[in-house]
Coordinates of C-alpha atoms in Angstrom, one line a residue:
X1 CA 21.5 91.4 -74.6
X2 CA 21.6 88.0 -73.6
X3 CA 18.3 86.6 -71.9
X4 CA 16.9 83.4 -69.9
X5 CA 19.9 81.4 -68.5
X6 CA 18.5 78.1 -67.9
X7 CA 18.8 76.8 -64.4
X8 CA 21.1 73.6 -64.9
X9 CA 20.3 70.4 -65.0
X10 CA 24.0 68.9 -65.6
X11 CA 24.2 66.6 -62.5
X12 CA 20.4 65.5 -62.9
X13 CA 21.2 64.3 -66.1
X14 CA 24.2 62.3 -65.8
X15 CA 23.1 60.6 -62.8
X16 CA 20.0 59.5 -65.3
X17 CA 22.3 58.8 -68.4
X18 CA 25.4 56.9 -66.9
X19 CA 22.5 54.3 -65.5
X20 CA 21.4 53.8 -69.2
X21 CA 22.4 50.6 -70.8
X22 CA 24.3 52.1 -73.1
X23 CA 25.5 54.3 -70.3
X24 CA 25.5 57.7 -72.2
X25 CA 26.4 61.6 -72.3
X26 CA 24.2 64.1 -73.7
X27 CA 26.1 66.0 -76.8
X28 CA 25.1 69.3 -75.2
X29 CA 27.2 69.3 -72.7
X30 CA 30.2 68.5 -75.0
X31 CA 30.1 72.7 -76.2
X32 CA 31.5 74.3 -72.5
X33 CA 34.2 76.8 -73.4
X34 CA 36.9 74.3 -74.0
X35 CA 34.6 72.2 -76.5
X36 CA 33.2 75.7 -78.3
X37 CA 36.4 76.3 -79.0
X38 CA 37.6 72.9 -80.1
X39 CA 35.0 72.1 -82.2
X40 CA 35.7 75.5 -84.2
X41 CA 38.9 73.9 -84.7
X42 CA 37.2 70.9 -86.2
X43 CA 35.3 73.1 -88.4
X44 CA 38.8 74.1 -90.2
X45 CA 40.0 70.6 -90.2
X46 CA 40.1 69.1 -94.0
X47 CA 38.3 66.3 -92.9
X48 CA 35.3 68.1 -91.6
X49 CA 33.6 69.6 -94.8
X50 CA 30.4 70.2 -93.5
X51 CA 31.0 74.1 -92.5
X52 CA 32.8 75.0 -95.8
X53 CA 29.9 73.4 -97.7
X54 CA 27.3 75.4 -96.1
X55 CA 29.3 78.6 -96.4
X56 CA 29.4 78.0 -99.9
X57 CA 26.0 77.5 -100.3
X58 CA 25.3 80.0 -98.1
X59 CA 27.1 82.6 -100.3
X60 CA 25.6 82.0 -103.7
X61 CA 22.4 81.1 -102.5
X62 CA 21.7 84.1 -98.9
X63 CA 20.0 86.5 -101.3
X64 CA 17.7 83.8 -102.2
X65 CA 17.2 83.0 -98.5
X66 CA 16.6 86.1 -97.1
X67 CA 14.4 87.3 -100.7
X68 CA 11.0 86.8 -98.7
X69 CA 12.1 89.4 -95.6
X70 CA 13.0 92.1 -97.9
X71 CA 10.8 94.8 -98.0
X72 CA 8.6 93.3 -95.1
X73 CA 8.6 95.2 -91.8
X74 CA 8.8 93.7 -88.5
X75 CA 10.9 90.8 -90.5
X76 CA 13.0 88.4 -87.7
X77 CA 15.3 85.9 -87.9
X78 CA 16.2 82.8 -85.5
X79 CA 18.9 81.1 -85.6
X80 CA 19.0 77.8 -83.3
X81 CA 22.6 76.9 -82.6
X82 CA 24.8 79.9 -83.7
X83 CA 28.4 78.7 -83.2
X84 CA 30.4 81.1 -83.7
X85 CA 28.4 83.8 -86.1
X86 CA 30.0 82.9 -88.9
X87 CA 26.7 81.7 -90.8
X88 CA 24.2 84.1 -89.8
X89 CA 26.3 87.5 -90.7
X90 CA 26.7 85.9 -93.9
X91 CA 22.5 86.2 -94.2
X92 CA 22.8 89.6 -92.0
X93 CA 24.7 91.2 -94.6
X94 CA 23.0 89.4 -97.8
X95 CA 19.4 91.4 -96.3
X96 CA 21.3 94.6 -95.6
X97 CA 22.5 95.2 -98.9
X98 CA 19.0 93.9 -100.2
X99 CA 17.7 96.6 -98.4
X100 CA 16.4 94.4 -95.6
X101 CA 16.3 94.1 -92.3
X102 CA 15.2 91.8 -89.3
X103 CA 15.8 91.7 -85.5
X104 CA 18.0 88.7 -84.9
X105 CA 17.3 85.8 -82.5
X106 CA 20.2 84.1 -80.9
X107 CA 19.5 80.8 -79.3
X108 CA 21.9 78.7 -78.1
X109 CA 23.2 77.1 -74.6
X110 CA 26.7 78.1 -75.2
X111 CA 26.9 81.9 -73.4
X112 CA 30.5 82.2 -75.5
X113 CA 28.8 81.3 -78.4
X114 CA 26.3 83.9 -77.9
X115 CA 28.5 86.7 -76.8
X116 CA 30.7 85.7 -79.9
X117 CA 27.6 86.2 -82.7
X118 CA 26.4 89.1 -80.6
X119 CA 29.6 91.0 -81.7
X120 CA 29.8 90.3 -84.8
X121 CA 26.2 91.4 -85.8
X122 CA 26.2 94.4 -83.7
X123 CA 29.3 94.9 -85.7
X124 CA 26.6 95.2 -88.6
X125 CA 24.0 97.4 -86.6
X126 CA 21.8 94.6 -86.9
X127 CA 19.3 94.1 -83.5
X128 CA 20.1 91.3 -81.7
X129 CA 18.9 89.6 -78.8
X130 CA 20.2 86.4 -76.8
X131 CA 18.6 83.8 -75.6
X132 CA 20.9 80.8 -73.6
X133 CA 18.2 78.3 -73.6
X134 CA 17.3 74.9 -75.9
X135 CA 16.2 75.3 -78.7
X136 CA 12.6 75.4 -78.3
X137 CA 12.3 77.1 -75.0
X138 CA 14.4 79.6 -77.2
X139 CA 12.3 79.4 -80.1
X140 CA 9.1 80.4 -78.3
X141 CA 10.2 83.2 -76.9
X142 CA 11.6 84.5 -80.2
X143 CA 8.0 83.6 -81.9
X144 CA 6.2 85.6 -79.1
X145 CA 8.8 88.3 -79.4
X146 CA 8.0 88.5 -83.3
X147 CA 3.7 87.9 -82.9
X148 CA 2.1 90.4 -85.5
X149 CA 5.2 91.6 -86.8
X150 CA 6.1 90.4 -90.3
X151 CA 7.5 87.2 -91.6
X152 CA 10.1 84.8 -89.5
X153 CA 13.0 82.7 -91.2
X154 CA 14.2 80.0 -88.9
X155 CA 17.9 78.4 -88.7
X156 CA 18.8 74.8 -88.2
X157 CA 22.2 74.9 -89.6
X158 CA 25.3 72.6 -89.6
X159 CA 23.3 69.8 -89.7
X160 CA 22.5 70.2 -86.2
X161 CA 18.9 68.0 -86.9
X162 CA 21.4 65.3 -87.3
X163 CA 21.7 65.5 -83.6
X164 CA 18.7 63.6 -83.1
X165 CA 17.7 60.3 -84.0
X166 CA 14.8 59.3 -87.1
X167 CA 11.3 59.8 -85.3
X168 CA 13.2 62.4 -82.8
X169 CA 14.2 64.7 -85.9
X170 CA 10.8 64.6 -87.4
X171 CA 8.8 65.3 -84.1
X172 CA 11.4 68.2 -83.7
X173 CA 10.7 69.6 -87.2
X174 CA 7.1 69.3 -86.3
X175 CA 7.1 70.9 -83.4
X176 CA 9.2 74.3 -85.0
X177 CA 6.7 73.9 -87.6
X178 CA 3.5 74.1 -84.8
X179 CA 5.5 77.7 -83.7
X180 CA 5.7 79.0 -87.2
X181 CA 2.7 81.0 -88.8
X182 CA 1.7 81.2 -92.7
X183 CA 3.9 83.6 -93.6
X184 CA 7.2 82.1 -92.0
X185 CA 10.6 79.6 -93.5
X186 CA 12.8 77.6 -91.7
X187 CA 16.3 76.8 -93.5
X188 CA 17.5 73.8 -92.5
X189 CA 21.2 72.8 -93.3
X190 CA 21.8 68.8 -93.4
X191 CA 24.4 66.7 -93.7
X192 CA 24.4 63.7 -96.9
X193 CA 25.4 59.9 -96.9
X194 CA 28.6 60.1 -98.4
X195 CA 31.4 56.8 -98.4
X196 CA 32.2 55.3 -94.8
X197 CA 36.2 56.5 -95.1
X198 CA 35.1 59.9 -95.7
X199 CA 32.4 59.7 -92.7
X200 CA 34.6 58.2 -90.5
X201 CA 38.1 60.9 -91.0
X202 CA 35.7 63.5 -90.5
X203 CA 34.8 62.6 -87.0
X204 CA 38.0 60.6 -85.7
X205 CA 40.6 62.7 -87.5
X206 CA 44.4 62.2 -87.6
X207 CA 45.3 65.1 -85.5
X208 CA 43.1 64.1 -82.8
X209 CA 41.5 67.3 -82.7
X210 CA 37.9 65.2 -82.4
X211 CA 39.2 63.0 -79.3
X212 CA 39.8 65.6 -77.0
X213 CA 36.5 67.5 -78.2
X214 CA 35.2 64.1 -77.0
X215 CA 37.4 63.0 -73.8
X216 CA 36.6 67.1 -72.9
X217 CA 33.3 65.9 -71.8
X218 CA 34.7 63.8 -69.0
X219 CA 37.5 66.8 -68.0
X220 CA 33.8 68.9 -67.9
X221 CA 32.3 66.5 -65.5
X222 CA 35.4 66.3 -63.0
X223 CA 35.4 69.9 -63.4
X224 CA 32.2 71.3 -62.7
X225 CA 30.6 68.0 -61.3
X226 CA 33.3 66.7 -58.6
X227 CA 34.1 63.7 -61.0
X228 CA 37.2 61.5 -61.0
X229 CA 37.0 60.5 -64.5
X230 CA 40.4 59.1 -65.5
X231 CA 40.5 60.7 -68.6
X232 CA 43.7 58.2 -69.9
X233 CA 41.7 55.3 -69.4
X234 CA 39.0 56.5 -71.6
X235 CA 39.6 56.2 -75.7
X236 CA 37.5 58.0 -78.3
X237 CA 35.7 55.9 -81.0
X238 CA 33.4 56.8 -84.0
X239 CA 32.1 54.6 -85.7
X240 CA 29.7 54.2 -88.8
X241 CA 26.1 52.7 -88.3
X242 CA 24.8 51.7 -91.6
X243 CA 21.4 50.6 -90.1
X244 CA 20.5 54.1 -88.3
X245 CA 22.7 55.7 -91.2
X246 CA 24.5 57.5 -88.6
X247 CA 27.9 58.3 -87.4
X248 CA 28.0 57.4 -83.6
X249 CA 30.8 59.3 -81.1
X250 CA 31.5 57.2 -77.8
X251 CA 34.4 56.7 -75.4
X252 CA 35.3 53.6 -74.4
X253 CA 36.8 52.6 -71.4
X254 CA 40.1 50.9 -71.6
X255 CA 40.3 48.6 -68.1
X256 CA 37.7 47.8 -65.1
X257 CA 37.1 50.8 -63.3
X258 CA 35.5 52.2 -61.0
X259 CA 33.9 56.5 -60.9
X260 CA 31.9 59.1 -59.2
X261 CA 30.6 61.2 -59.5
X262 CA 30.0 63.4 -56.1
X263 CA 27.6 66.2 -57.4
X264 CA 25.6 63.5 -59.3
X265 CA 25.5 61.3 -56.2
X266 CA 26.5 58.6 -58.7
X267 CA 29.3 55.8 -58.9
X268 CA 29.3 53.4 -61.8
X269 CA 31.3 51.0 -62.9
X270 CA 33.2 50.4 -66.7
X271 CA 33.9 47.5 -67.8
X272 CA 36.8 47.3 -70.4
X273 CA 35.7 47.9 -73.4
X274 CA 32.3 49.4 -72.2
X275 CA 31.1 52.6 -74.2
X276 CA 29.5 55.7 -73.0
X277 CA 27.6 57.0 -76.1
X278 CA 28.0 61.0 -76.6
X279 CA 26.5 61.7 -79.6
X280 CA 25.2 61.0 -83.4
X281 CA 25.2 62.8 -86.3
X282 CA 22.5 61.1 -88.8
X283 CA 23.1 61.5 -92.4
X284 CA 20.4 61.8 -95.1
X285 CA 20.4 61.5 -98.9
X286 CA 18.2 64.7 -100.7
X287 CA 15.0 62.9 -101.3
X288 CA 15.1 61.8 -96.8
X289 CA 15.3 65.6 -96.3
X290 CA 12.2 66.5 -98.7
X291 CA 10.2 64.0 -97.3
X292 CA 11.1 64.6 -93.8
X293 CA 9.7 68.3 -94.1
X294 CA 7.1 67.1 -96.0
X295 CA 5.7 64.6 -93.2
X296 CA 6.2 67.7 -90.6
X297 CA 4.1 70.2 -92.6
X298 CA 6.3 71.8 -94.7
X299 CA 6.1 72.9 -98.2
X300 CA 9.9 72.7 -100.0
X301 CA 10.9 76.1 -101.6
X302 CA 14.4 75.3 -102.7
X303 CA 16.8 73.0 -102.0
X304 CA 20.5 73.5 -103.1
X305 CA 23.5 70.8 -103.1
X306 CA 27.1 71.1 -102.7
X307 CA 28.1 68.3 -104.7
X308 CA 31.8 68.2 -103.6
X309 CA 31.4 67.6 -100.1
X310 CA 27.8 66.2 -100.2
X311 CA 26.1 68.6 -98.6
X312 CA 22.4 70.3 -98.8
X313 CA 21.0 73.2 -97.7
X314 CA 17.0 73.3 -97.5
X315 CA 14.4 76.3 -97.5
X316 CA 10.8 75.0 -96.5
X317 CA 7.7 77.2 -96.0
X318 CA 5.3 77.0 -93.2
X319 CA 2.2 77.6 -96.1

């Protein structure tokens, strides 16, 4: 059951963000059915390590993870951002055959997403309900859902916190932490500073695969949005930003040109060479993690590393 489609905003919100200097794109809008689907692809790309490194962890370390709903009734989980399932029937099955169990929170703005994960956890008899919202709209309803009930373990996976920028991050990890009570967790999966080549392949591949998760924006906004982006005129760059410690996505216009955008009552001109900024994805070394949920309210339970691919999965207490 999927519940609390959000009213859109999509025209709103590029009419605001294409006036921006740097004109930008919000990355949420990069995952329509075309993008969920790509970005799966990306996921299986060599390049891109970050799934595999969580799965791994995930294996040897779920029973772990899910040791503090075991044996607790009214035990829920929430995952924000579920992809394609993959990652939270890995925990489903690890409390199952602890002799767990918890109703399952699905939160995501992506309905193929959600109907996806549905499937495969119902595939598991596992109670599951879907919520195509953000995150925190999402999140409350889950927490009111789960009030007096028994303890909560919260999501943030694929280094999806990466998603927002240094003081954004930690005012988003304090406010999941405001939501949480005594008793509750929050695993959060993130991302490591690894060497620039290795950044910079996993987010501008050779196969392309990562341009046209990108350049699909712009077919999104023609699409749904009456826009006459010229999506040939419009080249995918990533590039490192040692400053932010970030990798930045943009597409960059390649000539003078002039779009609109008809549902956004918007027309805006590109210079060559001008960027519209579509997303970051901001890496951290162990010891930033720690720290970060230490300054939202967190306690640190565990923290595991996949040392091949740099990667770090996190379990904090709300205590």
């Amino acid at each position: 059951m999927t519940i609390g489609s959000p009213a859109s905003t999509f025209a709103a919100e590029v009419a605001r963000d294409l006036r921006l200097q740097p004109k930008q794109l919000q990355s949420k809008y990069l995952y329509d059915a075309l993008g969920s689907s790509l970005f799966d692809a990306i996921c299986r790309l060599p390049w891109y390590r970050v799934t595999r490194a969580e799965s791994r962890l995930l294996t040897a370390h779920a029973r772990e993870v899910v040791r503090p709903l075991v044996r607790k009734a009214g035990s829920t989980v929430v995952e924000l951002g579920c992809g394609n399932g993959e990652k939270i029937v890995l925990l489903a099955e690890a409390l199952l055959a602890s002799g767990g169990s918890a109703r399952v929170h699905l939160i995501d703005i992506s309905p193929q997403a959600l109907e996806q994960t549905e499937e495969r956890l119902t595939r598991l008899h596992v109670s599951v309900v879907g919520h195509q919202s953000p995150y925190e709209e999402g999140l409350r309803r889950a927490a009111a859902a789960a009030a007096g009930g028994g303890p909560m373990l919260v999501l943030l996976l694929g280094s999806n916190i990466g998603n927002f920028d240094g003081p954004e991050a930690l005012n988003f990890l304090q406010r999941i932490r405001a939501t949480l009570g005594p008793l509750d967790f929050l695993l959060l999966g993130t991302d490591l500073v690894k060497p620039e080549r290795e950044l910079l392949l996993a987010y501008d591949d050779p196969l392309g695969v990562t341009a046209a998760f990108n350049r699909n924006l712009l077919v999104r906004v023609n699409r749904e949005l009456g826009g006459d982006f010229d999506i040939e005129r419009f080249g995918h760059v990533a590039l490192w930003n040692e400053a932010e410690q970030r990798v930045e996505m943009h597409l960059e216009s390649g000539t003078a040109q002039m779009v609109h955008v008809a549902a956004a009552d918007l027309t805006v001109r590109f210079e060559p060479g001008e960027r519209i900024w579509t997303e970051s994805s901001c890496k951290y070394t162990p010891e930033q993690v720690q720290q970060m949920g230490a300054d939202a309210d967190f306690a640190i339970c565990e923290q595991w590393i996949d040392q091949k691919a740099r990667f770090a999965l996190t379990l904090f207490g709300a205590a």
